[in-house]
Amino acid sequence: MDTKTNGALGRRRIGIPALVCMIIAASAPLTVVGGGVTSNYAVTGLLGIPLSFVVLGVVLLVFAVGYTAMSRHIHNAGAFYAYIAQGLGAWAGIGAAWVALIAYNALQIGIYGMFGFVLSSFAAASLGVAIPWWATALAGWVVVGLLGINKVDLSAKVLGIIVALEFLVVIVYDVVAVGAAPEGVTFGSLEPGSLFAAGVGAALVFSIAAFMGFESGAIYNEEVKDPKNTARRATLIAIVIISLFYAFSAWAMAVGEGDSQVVARSVEFGPDLMFVFLEGRVAGWFIVLGNLLFITSVLAALIAFHNVIARYIFAMGREGALPRALAATNRAQAPVAGSLVQSVFALVVLVIFAIAGAGHATGELFPVLTLFTWLTNTGAFGLVLLMLLTSFAVFGFFRRREHTENAWVASIAPLLAGGALLVLFGLIIANFGVLIGLEEAGVLAWLLPAVVIVPGIAASLWGRSLRARRPDVYAGIGAGAPVD
C-alpha cells in the first residue's frame, strides 16, 4: 500500500446528500426500529417511546446550534476532540480524544457482535449452513477494512444505497402497521404522560443510542465540497430526519400492535417483532429482503464508525497527540494508517470474545448479550460525555474570541444543551446496569464506564505535561486543517 504522511485527506468529495447518508448510516435505521425500539418498549414498559425521539431530537438540535457554528471556524477530522481543545484547553482536548477513540471503538467493535449473530442466524435459517458468529463477523471485518482504505466517496455510495433500501423497508412496515391498527389509530404513545413516568431515564438512554454518529458531519469537514456550510446543513438535516423517522416508526409499531399490547409483544418477540408482524401481510420475498437489509444495516453502521475512528487517529497523529506516522494517507487520500490500526484492534477484540464464547452458557446469543450489549452501551456513555463537554467548549470558544455569532448561537444554546446533556449523562450512569443487562449491581456497571473515563483522565494529565515539555506540539492540538 502506497502511503504518504503529508496529513492531507481528499478535498471537495462529499456533498450534503452523501454526508446525510453517512450520518444516518451510523445510526442503522432498520436496526434501530427493528431492534432498538422493541428493546426499549420491552425493558422500560413505557408506551411513550415515540415521544422520547422527539424530546432527544429537540435537545440535539439545540446542541447542534453551537456545534455546527464551530464547524465554520475549525476544520478537523477529530471534531469533538478539536472543539474541546479549542474551547476548554489543549490538555482537555487530548483527554477527550482518548475518550472518543475508546468510545467509538467500543461502538464499532460491539456492533460486530450483532453482525456476526444475525448473519450466522440468516445462513442457518435460509441456507441450512451452520457458521459460527465469529466467522461471519470476520467476513464483515474484511469488507469494512477494504472500504476503509479506499476513497471516502466509495463508502458514501455504498452507504447511500443501503440507507435508501433500509428506509424503504421501514416505510412499508409503517404503512402496513398503521393500516392494521387493531385498536384504532391512537396517539397515546405521543402523550407526555406515557413517557414521563417511572422508567423515563432508561427510555431516554435507550433512545439516545439511535443518534450516535451524528458527529460525522463535522468529522468530514476537511473532505466536503463546501466546508463552510455542508457539515452544518447535513448535521441539522440528519438530526431532524432521524428524530422524526424513528418517532413515526415507533408510533406506527404501537398502532400496529395496539397500545395495550405493544409492550407485551415486544417482550415476547424482541427484535423479531417487526418481521413476525409482517408475516402473512406482505410477500415472503419482502420479509427475506428485510432480513437481508437488517444485516446490511448493521454492516453500514460498522463502515460509518470505522471511517470516524480512522479520521480521529489521523487527526491526532497529524497534531502529535499520537505518533505522526498515524497521519499517513494513501493514493486514495484515505487515512490508511488509522484505518489499519482500527482494523487490527477490532480483530484482537473479536479473537478474545470468540475464545471466551466457546462453550458459553448463553450459546448462540453470546455475542449479542456480551460483545454487542457491553461495548455499544459503553460507547454511548463516552459519546454523551463528549457532547456534554463540547457544549461548554463551544461557550468557552466564543467567549474568548471575537466573532460575529449572535448570543443564541454563542452562549444560550450551548449552555441549554449542556444542562440537558448533563441530566442525560446522569441518567446513563444511574441506569447503566440495566443497559448492559445486569439484574443486580455488579462489577461491570462501574468497570465499563471506567474503561472510558480513566484513560481520558490520564491523557489529560499527560497533555498538561506536554505544555511544558513540547509547547510547539501543545499549541497545535485541535488546530486541524486551515480554514478556507
PDB file of N, CA and C in Angstrom, residues 129-165:
ATOM      1  N   VAL A 129     -26.857 -23.680   6.559  1.00  0.00           N
ATOM      2  CA  VAL A 129     -25.423 -23.771   6.793  1.00  0.00           C
ATOM      3  C   VAL A 129     -25.101 -23.223   8.176  1.00  0.00           C
ATOM      4  N   ALA A 130     -24.415 -24.028   8.989  1.00  0.00           N
ATOM      5  CA  ALA A 130     -24.037 -23.590  10.333  1.00  0.00           C
ATOM      6  C   ALA A 130     -22.670 -22.923  10.298  1.00  0.00           C
ATOM      7  N   ILE A 131     -22.655 -21.619  10.517  1.00  0.00           N
ATOM      8  CA  ILE A 131     -21.411 -20.843  10.523  1.00  0.00           C
ATOM      9  C   ILE A 131     -21.303 -20.156  11.882  1.00  0.00           C
ATOM     10  N   PRO A 132     -20.190 -20.313  12.579  1.00  0.00           N
ATOM     11  CA  PRO A 132     -20.059 -19.639  13.880  1.00  0.00           C
ATOM     12  C   PRO A 132     -20.110 -18.121  13.723  1.00  0.00           C
ATOM     13  N   TRP A 133     -20.608 -17.438  14.751  1.00  0.00           N
ATOM     14  CA  TRP A 133     -20.786 -15.989  14.678  1.00  0.00           C
ATOM     15  C   TRP A 133     -19.481 -15.268  14.392  1.00  0.00           C
ATOM     16  N   TRP A 134     -18.378 -15.789  14.951  1.00  0.00           N
ATOM     17  CA  TRP A 134     -17.108 -15.084  14.771  1.00  0.00           C
ATOM     18  C   TRP A 134     -16.621 -15.155  13.333  1.00  0.00           C
ATOM     19  N   ALA A 135     -16.999 -16.218  12.616  1.00  0.00           N
ATOM     20  CA  ALA A 135     -16.596 -16.342  11.213  1.00  0.00           C
ATOM     21  C   ALA A 135     -17.342 -15.328  10.344  1.00  0.00           C
ATOM     22  N   THR A 136     -18.642 -15.176  10.583  1.00  0.00           N
ATOM     23  CA  THR A 136     -19.404 -14.185   9.814  1.00  0.00           C
ATOM     24  C   THR A 136     -18.972 -12.763  10.197  1.00  0.00           C
ATOM     25  N   ALA A 137     -18.622 -12.568  11.474  1.00  0.00           N
ATOM     26  CA  ALA A 137     -18.114 -11.263  11.901  1.00  0.00           C
ATOM     27  C   ALA A 137     -16.817 -10.933  11.173  1.00  0.00           C
ATOM     28  N   LEU A 138     -15.960 -11.929  10.993  1.00  0.00           N
ATOM     29  CA  LEU A 138     -14.699 -11.713  10.279  1.00  0.00           C
ATOM     30  C   LEU A 138     -14.937 -11.372   8.812  1.00  0.00           C
ATOM     31  N   ALA A 139     -15.983 -11.950   8.226  1.00  0.00           N
ATOM     32  CA  ALA A 139     -16.319 -11.604   6.842  1.00  0.00           C
ATOM     33  C   ALA A 139     -16.667 -10.114   6.743  1.00  0.00           C
ATOM     34  N   GLY A 140     -17.460  -9.639   7.705  1.00  0.00           N
ATOM     35  CA  GLY A 140     -17.787  -8.213   7.747  1.00  0.00           C
ATOM     36  C   GLY A 140     -16.554  -7.365   7.992  1.00  0.00           C
ATOM     37  N   TRP A 141     -15.662  -7.858   8.831  1.00  0.00           N
ATOM     38  CA  TRP A 141     -14.421  -7.147   9.144  1.00  0.00           C
ATOM     39  C   TRP A 141     -13.585  -6.914   7.883  1.00  0.00           C
ATOM     40  N   VAL A 142     -13.538  -7.896   7.004  1.00  0.00           N
ATOM     41  CA  VAL A 142     -12.784  -7.771   5.753  1.00  0.00           C
ATOM     42  C   VAL A 142     -13.396  -6.681   4.871  1.00  0.00           C
ATOM     43  N   VAL A 143     -14.726  -6.698   4.711  1.00  0.00           N
ATOM     44  CA  VAL A 143     -15.400  -5.702   3.874  1.00  0.00           C
ATOM     45  C   VAL A 143     -15.171  -4.288   4.417  1.00  0.00           C
ATOM     46  N   VAL A 144     -15.334  -4.137   5.721  1.00  0.00           N
ATOM     47  CA  VAL A 144     -15.151  -2.826   6.358  1.00  0.00           C
ATOM     48  C   VAL A 144     -13.719  -2.334   6.167  1.00  0.00           C
ATOM     49  N   GLY A 145     -12.746  -3.213   6.365  1.00  0.00           N
ATOM     50  CA  GLY A 145     -11.343  -2.834   6.218  1.00  0.00           C
ATOM     51  C   GLY A 145     -10.999  -2.396   4.810  1.00  0.00           C
ATOM     52  N   LEU A 146     -11.527  -3.104   3.805  1.00  0.00           N
ATOM     53  CA  LEU A 146     -11.240  -2.750   2.415  1.00  0.00           C
ATOM     54  C   LEU A 146     -11.834  -1.393   2.041  1.00  0.00           C
ATOM     55  N   LEU A 147     -13.067  -1.144   2.486  1.00  0.00           N
ATOM     56  CA  LEU A 147     -13.679   0.148   2.191  1.00  0.00           C
ATOM     57  C   LEU A 147     -12.965   1.277   2.935  1.00  0.00           C
ATOM     58  N   GLY A 148     -12.425   0.966   4.113  1.00  0.00           N
ATOM     59  CA  GLY A 148     -11.770   1.987   4.922  1.00  0.00           C
ATOM     60  C   GLY A 148     -10.515   2.562   4.294  1.00  0.00           C
ATOM     61  N   ILE A 149      -9.863   1.812   3.422  1.00  0.00           N
ATOM     62  CA  ILE A 149      -8.619   2.298   2.806  1.00  0.00           C
ATOM     63  C   ILE A 149      -8.844   2.757   1.371  1.00  0.00           C
ATOM     64  N   ASN A 150     -10.114   2.868   0.973  1.00  0.00           N
ATOM     65  CA  ASN A 150     -10.437   3.382  -0.354  1.00  0.00           C
ATOM     66  C   ASN A 150     -10.997   4.796  -0.248  1.00  0.00           C
ATOM     67  N   LYS A 151     -11.290   5.400  -1.389  1.00  0.00           N
ATOM     68  CA  LYS A 151     -11.817   6.759  -1.411  1.00  0.00           C
ATOM     69  C   LYS A 151     -13.085   6.847  -0.585  1.00  0.00           C
ATOM     70  N   VAL A 152     -13.230   7.951   0.141  1.00  0.00           N
ATOM     71  CA  VAL A 152     -14.377   8.096   1.025  1.00  0.00           C
ATOM     72  C   VAL A 152     -15.682   8.140   0.234  1.00  0.00           C
ATOM     73  N   ASP A 153     -15.641   8.623  -1.006  1.00  0.00           N
ATOM     74  CA  ASP A 153     -16.874   8.680  -1.776  1.00  0.00           C
ATOM     75  C   ASP A 153     -17.362   7.289  -2.163  1.00  0.00           C
ATOM     76  N   LEU A 154     -16.470   6.286  -2.171  1.00  0.00           N
ATOM     77  CA  LEU A 154     -16.916   4.912  -2.409  1.00  0.00           C
ATOM     78  C   LEU A 154     -17.758   4.439  -1.229  1.00  0.00           C
ATOM     79  N   SER A 155     -17.272   4.682  -0.010  1.00  0.00           N
ATOM     80  CA  SER A 155     -18.056   4.336   1.173  1.00  0.00           C
ATOM     81  C   SER A 155     -19.392   5.071   1.172  1.00  0.00           C
ATOM     82  N   ALA A 156     -19.373   6.342   0.763  1.00  0.00           N
ATOM     83  CA  ALA A 156     -20.591   7.146   0.751  1.00  0.00           C
ATOM     84  C   ALA A 156     -21.630   6.549  -0.200  1.00  0.00           C
ATOM     85  N   LYS A 157     -21.166   6.073  -1.371  1.00  0.00           N
ATOM     86  CA  LYS A 157     -22.094   5.478  -2.335  1.00  0.00           C
ATOM     87  C   LYS A 157     -22.688   4.175  -1.806  1.00  0.00           C
ATOM     88  N   VAL A 158     -21.842   3.339  -1.204  1.00  0.00           N
ATOM     89  CA  VAL A 158     -22.327   2.077  -0.634  1.00  0.00           C
ATOM     90  C   VAL A 158     -23.341   2.348   0.469  1.00  0.00           C
ATOM     91  N   LEU A 159     -23.004   3.294   1.361  1.00  0.00           N
ATOM     92  CA  LEU A 159     -23.905   3.610   2.465  1.00  0.00           C
ATOM     93  C   LEU A 159     -25.198   4.233   1.966  1.00  0.00           C
ATOM     94  N   GLY A 160     -25.125   5.044   0.929  1.00  0.00           N
ATOM     95  CA  GLY A 160     -26.320   5.674   0.387  1.00  0.00           C
ATOM     96  C   GLY A 160     -27.324   4.648  -0.114  1.00  0.00           C
ATOM     97  N   ILE A 161     -26.831   3.635  -0.821  1.00  0.00           N
ATOM     98  CA  ILE A 161     -27.716   2.574  -1.325  1.00  0.00           C
ATOM     99  C   ILE A 161     -28.337   1.800  -0.169  1.00  0.00           C
ATOM    100  N   ILE A 162     -27.526   1.441   0.813  1.00  0.00           N
ATOM    101  CA  ILE A 162     -28.022   0.668   1.956  1.00  0.00           C
ATOM    102  C   ILE A 162     -29.076   1.453   2.727  1.00  0.00           C
ATOM    103  N   VAL A 163     -28.789   2.726   3.010  1.00  0.00           N
ATOM    104  CA  VAL A 163     -29.723   3.549   3.786  1.00  0.00           C
ATOM    105  C   VAL A 163     -31.048   3.712   3.041  1.00  0.00           C
ATOM    106  N   ALA A 164     -30.996   3.936   1.733  1.00  0.00           N
ATOM    107  CA  ALA A 164     -32.232   4.091   0.950  1.00  0.00           C
ATOM    108  C   ALA A 164     -33.094   2.834   1.035  1.00  0.00           C
ATOM    109  N   LEU A 165     -32.480   1.666   0.915  1.00  0.00           N
ATOM    110  CA  LEU A 165     -33.236   0.412   0.996  1.00  0.00           C
ATOM    111  C   LEU A 165     -33.786   0.170   2.403  1.00  0.00           C
TER     112      LEU A 165
END
